[in-house]
GROMACS .gro file of C-alpha atoms in nm:
model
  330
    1UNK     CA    1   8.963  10.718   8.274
    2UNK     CA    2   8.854  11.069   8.117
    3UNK     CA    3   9.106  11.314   7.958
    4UNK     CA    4   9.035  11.568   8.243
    5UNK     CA    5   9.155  11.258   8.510
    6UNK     CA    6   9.470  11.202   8.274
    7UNK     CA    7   9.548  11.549   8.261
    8UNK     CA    8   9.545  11.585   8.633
    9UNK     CA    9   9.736  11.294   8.720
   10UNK     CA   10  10.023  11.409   8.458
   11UNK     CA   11  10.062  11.724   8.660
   12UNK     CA   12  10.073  11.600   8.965
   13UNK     CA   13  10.336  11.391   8.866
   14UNK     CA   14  10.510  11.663   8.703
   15UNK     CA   15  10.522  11.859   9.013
   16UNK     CA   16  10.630  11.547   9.179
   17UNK     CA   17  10.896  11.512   8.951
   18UNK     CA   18  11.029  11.855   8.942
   19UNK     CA   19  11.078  11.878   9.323
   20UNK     CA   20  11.266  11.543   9.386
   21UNK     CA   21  11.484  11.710   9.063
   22UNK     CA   22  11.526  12.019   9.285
   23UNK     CA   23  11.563  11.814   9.578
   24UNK     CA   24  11.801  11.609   9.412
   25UNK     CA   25  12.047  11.833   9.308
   26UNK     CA   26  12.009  12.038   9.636
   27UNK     CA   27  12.104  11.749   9.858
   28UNK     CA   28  12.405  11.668   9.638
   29UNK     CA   29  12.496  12.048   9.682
   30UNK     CA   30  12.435  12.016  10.055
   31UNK     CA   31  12.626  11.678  10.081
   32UNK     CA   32  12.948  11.789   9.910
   33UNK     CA   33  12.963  12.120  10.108
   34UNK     CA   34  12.883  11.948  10.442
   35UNK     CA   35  13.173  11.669  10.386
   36UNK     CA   36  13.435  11.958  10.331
   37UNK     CA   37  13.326  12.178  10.592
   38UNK     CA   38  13.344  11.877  10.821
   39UNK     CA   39  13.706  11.744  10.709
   40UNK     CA   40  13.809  12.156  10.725
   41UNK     CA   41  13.649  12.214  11.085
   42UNK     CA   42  13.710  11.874  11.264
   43UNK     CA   43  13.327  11.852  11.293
   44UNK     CA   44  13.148  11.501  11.314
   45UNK     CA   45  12.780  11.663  11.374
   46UNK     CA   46  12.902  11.860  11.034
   47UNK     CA   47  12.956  11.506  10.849
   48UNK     CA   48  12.657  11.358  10.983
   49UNK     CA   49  12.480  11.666  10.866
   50UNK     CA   50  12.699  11.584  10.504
   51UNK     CA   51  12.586  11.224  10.495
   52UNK     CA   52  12.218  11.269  10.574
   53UNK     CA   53  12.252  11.486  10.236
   54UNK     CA   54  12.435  11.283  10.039
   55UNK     CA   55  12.194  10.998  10.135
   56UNK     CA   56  11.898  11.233  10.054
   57UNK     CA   57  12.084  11.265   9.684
   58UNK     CA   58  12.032  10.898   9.652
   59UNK     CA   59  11.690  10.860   9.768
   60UNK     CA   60  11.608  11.164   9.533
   61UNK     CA   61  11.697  10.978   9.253
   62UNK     CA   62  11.523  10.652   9.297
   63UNK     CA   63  11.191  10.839   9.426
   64UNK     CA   64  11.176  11.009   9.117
   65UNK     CA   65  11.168  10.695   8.954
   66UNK     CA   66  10.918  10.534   9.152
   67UNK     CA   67  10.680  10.809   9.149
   68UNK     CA   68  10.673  10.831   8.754
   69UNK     CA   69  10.523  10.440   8.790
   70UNK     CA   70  10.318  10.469   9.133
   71UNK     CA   71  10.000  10.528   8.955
   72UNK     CA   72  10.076  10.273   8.674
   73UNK     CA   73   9.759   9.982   8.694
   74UNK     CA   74   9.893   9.581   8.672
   75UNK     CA   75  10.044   9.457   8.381
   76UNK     CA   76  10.177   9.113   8.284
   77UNK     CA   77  10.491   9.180   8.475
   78UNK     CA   78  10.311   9.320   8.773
   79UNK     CA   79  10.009   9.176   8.789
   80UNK     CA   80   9.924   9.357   9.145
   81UNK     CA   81  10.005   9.679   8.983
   82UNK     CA   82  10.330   9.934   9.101
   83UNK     CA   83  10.186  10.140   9.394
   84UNK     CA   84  10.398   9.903   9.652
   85UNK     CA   85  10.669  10.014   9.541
   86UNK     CA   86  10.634  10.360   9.706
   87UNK     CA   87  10.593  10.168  10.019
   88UNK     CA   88  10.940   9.962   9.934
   89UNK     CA   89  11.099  10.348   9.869
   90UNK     CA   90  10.967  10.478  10.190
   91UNK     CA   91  11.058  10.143  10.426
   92UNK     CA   92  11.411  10.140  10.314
   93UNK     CA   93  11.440  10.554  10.284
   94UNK     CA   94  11.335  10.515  10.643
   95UNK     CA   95  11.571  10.255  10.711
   96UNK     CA   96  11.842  10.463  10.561
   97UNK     CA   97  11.804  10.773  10.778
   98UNK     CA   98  11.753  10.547  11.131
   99UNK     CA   99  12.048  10.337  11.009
  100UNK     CA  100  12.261  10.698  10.984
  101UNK     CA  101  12.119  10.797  11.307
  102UNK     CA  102  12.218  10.535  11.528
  103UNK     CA  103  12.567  10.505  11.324
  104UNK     CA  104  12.566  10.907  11.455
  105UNK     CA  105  12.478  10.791  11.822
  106UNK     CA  106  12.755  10.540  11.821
  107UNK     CA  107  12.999  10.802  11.727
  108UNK     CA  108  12.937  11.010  11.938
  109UNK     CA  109  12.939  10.783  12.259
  110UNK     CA  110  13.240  10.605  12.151
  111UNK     CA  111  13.439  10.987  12.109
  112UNK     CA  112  13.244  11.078  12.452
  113UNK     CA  113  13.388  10.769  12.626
  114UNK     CA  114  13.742  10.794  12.426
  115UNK     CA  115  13.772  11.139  12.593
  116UNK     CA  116  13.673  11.027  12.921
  117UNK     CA  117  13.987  10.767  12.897
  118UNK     CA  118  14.217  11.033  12.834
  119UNK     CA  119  14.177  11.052  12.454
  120UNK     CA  120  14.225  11.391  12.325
  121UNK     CA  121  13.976  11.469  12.036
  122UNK     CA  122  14.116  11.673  11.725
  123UNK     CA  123  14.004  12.058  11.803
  124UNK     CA  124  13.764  12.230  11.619
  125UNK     CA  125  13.808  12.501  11.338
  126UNK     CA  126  13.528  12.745  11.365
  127UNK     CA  127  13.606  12.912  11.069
  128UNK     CA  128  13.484  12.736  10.763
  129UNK     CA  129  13.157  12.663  11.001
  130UNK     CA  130  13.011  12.997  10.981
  131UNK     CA  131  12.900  13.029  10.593
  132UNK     CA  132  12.825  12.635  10.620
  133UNK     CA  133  12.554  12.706  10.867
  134UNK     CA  134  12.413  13.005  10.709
  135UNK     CA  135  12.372  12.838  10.317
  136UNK     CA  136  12.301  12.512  10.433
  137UNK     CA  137  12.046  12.612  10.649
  138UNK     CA  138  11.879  12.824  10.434
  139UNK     CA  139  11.901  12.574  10.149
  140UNK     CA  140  11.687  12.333  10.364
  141UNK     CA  141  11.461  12.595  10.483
  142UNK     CA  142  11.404  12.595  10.103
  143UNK     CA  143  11.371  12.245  10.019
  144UNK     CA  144  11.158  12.177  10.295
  145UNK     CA  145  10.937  12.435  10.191
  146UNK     CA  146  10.907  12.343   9.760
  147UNK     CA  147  10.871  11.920   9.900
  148UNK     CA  148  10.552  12.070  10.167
  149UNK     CA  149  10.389  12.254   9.873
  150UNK     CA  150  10.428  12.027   9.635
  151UNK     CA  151  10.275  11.728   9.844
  152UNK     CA  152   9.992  11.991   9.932
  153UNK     CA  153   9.926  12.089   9.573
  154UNK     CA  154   9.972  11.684   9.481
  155UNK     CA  155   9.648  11.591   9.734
  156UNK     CA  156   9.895  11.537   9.979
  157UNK     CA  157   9.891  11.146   9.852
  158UNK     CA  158  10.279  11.110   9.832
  159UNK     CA  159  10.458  10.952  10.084
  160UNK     CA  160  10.763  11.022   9.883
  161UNK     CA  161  10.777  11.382   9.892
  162UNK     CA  162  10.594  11.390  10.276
  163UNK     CA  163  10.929  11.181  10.372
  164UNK     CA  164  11.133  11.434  10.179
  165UNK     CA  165  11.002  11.700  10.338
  166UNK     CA  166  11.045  11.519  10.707
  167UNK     CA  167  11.384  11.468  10.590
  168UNK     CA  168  11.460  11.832  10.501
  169UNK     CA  169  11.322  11.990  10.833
  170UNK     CA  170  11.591  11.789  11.036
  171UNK     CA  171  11.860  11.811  10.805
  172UNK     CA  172  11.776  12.209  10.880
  173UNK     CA  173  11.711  12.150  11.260
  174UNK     CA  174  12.057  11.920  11.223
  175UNK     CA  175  12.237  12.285  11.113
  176UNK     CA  176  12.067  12.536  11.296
  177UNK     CA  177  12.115  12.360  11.638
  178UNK     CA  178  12.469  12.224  11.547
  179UNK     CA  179  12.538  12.591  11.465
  180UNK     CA  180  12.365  12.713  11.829
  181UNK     CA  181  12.598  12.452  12.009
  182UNK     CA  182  12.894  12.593  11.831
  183UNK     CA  183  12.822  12.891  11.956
  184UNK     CA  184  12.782  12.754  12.297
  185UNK     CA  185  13.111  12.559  12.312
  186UNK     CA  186  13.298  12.893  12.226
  187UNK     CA  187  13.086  13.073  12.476
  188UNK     CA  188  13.197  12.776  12.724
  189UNK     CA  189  13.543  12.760  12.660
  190UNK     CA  190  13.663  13.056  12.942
  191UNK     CA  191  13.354  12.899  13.241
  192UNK     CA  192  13.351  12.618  13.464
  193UNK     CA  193  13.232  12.403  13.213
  194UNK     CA  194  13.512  12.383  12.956
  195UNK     CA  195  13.601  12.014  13.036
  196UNK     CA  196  13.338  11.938  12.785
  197UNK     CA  197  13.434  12.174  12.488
  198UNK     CA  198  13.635  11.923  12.390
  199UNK     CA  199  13.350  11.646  12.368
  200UNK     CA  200  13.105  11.953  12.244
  201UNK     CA  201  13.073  11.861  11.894
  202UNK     CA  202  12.973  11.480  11.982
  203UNK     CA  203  12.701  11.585  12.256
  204UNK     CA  204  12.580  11.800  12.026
  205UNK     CA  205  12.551  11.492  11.769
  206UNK     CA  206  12.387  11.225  12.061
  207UNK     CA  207  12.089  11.513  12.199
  208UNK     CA  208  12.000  11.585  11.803
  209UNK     CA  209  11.987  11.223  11.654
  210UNK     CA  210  11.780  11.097  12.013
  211UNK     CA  211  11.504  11.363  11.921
  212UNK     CA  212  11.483  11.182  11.592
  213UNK     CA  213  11.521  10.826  11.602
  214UNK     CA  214  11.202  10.711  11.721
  215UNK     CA  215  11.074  10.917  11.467
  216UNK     CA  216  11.228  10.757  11.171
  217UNK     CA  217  11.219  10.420  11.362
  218UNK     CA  218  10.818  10.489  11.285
  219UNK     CA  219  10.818  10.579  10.995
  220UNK     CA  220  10.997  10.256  10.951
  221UNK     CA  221  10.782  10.041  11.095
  222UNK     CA  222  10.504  10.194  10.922
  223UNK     CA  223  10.646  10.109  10.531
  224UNK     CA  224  10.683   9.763  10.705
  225UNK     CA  225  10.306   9.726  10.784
  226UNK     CA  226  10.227   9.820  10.440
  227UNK     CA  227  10.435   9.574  10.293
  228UNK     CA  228  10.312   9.294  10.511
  229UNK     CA  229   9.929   9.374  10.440
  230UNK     CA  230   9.858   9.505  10.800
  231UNK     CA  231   9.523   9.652  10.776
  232UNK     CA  232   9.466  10.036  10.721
  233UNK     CA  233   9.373  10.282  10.975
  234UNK     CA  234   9.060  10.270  11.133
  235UNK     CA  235   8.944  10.586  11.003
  236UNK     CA  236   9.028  10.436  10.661
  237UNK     CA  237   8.805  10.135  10.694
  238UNK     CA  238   8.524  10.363  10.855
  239UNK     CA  239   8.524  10.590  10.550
  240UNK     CA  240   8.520  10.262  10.311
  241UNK     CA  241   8.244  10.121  10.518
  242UNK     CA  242   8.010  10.424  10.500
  243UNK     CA  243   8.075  10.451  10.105
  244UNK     CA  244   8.012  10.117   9.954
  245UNK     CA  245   7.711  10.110  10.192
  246UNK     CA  246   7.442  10.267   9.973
  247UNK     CA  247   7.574  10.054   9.649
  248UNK     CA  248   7.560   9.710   9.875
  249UNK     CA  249   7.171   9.850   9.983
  250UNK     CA  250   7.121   9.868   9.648
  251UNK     CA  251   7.244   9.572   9.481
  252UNK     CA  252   7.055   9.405   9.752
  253UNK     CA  253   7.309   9.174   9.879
  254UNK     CA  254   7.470   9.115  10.235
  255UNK     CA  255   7.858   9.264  10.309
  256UNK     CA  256   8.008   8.936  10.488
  257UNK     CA  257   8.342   9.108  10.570
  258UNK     CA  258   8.549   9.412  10.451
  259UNK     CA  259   8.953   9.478  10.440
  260UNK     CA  260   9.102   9.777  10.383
  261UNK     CA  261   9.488   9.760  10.323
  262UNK     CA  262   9.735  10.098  10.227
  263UNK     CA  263   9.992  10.058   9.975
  264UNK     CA  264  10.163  10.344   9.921
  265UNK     CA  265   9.949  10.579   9.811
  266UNK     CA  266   9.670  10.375   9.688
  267UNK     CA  267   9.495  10.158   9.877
  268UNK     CA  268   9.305   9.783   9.823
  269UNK     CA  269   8.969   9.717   9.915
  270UNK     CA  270   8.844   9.371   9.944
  271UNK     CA  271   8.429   9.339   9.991
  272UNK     CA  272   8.371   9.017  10.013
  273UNK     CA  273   7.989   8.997   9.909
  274UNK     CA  274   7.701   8.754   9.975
  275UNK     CA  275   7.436   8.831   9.658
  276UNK     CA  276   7.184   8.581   9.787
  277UNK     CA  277   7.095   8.488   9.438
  278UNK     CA  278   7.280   8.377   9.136
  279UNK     CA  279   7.518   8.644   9.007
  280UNK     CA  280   7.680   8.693   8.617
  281UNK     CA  281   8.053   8.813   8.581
  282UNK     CA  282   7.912   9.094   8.447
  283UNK     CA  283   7.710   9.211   8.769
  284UNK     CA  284   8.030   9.168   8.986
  285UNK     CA  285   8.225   9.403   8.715
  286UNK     CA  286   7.963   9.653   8.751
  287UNK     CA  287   7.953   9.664   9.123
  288UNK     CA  288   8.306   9.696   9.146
  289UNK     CA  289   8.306   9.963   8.903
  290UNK     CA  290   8.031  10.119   9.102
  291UNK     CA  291   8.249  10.083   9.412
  292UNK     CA  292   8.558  10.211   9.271
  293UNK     CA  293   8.370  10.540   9.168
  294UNK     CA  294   8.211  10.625   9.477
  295UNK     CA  295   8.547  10.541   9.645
  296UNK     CA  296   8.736  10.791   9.416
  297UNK     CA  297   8.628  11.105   9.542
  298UNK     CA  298   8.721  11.015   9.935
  299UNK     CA  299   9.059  10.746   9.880
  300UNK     CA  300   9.227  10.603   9.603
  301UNK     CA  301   9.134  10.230   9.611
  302UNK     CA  302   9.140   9.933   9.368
  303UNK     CA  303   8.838   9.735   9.445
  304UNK     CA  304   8.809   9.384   9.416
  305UNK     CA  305   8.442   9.183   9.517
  306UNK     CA  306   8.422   8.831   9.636
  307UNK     CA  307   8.123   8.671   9.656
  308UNK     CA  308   8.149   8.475   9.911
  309UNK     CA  309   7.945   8.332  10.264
  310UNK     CA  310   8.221   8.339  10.442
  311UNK     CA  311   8.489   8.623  10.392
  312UNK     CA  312   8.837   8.642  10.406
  313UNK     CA  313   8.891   8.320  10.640
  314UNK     CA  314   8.712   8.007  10.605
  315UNK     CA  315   8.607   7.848  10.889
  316UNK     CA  316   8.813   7.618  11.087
  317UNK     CA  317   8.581   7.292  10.957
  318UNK     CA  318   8.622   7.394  10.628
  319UNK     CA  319   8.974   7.574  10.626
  320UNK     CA  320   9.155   7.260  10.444
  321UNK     CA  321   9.495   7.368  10.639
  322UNK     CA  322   9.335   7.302  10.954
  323UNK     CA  323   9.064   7.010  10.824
  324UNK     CA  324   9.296   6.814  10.599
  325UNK     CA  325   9.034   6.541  10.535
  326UNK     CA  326   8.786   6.795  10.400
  327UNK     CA  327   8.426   6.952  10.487
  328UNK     CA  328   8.191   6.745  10.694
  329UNK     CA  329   7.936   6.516  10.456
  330UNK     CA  330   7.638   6.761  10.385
   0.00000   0.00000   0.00000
């Protein structure tokens, strides 16, 4: 790896690091101010909004952490390397926010419900609401907008500080709408429809976190595939396939089969190669070499090249979980 490669990578990770600080100490801002205003108003979309920043705080803290080891190459502790564990961050960062939005959605239906029985939900104070909306949603206008330039200036390779930013837009769409159906309930408390001022606070809670769970469910599921090796995007395997090509030509061997796997924010190529003649370690090291240079200025990929007939499943005569008793004589 040149000096010039080195140098890039360190700011990258600087600016990575220096907007999950930001971030960091913006959501803890955001959290504490969002759990007062909510026990001062009454408010449970204002707590929700509270928690989703106090969680963000957290997450802050341990993506920092990852993404100072994300690029890090396998050592005798990890001998796959570190970059899955920016898909671990992102799977249970995920997992965090659709865990707090369906804890939201339960809230709110069991208030809804409890009012619908006769329950009679603690009013709301409007005052301390006003100058919550107003900071907090300009702080996330803010943080939304350092977490989308950074990942744009950073190659737009982290899914640490893409999830951030996600994060950050809704936590602002969370205030500014909450703030709009404020608004509303006053405006509804003297019309026909002031049987559900009461209950005003919880709907607005249930329409907000149903326009974002299947989002974050997603993003879930999508942290998940990494982590069990699903294979990467077609697009992803098309642009591998067209790059090694002219290398494979070259080398004057046969591509058997190809997988293409993300991890984070790296991915693994396996090209599992027939040479048709006898090969020396040191051809296979220069191939993949070959490969992983071509591949670097398209996707960030750790090669590895198999020679093999077959690729990456034997067949079922010789597969030895399958044909117990071994390969056929001859």
């Amino acid at each position: 790896m040149s000096n010039k490669t080195e140098t890039e990578t360190d700011r990258m990770k600087r600016l990575e690091g220096r907007s999950l600080i930001v971030g960091m100490w913006g959501n803890l801002f955001m959290g504490a101010a969002g759990v007062a205003a909510a026990i001062l108003s009454n408010s449970d979309a204002i707590l929700v909004d509270g928690l989703f920043s106090l969680i963000g705080f957290t997450a802050a803290i341990l993506g920092r952490r990852v993404s100072q080891n994300a690029d890090a190459g396998p050592d005798r502790i990890r001998p796959a390397g570190y970059a899955a564990d920016e898909a671990i961050f992102t799977t249970f960062r995920s997992l965090s926010l659709l865990g707090l939005v369906l804890f939201a959605i339960t809230g709110a239906v069991m208030n809804i419900v409890s009012y619908a029985s006769g329950g009679a939900p603690k009013p709301l104070v409007f005052g301390p609401l006003i100058i919550y909306f107003v900071v907090i949603g300009i702080t996330c206008f803010l943080l939304w907008g350092m977490h989308r330039w950074a990942w744009s200036r950073t190659g737009k390779k982290s899914d640490i500080l893409r999830l951030e930013a996600t994060a950050a837009a809704f936590d602002g769409v969370i205030t500014g709408a909450a703030g709009i159906g404020m608004v509303g309930i006053v405006l509804l408390q003297d019309t026909a429809l002031s049987f559900i001022t009461p209950i005003g606070d919880s709907i607005i809670v249930l329409i907000l976190c149903s326009t974002v769970v299947t989002r974050y469910f997603w993003d879930f599921m999508k942290g998940l595939g990494e982590l069990a090796g699903v294979t990467a995007d077609p697009e992803h395997i098309a642009t591998v396939r067209r790059t090694v090509r002219p290398a494979l030509t070259e080398a004057k061997g046969v591509l058997t089969d190809l997988s293409v796997m993300k991890l984070g924010r790296s991915f693994v190529v396996t090209v599992y190669y027939n040479p048709g003649r006898p090969v020396t370690a040191a051809e296979v090291d220069a191939l993949t070499l070959r490969l992983e240079h071509d591949l670097a200025p398209v996707l960030p990929a750790d090669v590895f090249v198999l020679p093999s007939e077959y690729g990456r499943r034997w067949p079922d005569d010789l597969n030895p979980k399958l044909n117990p008793k071994g390969p056929p004589a001859g």
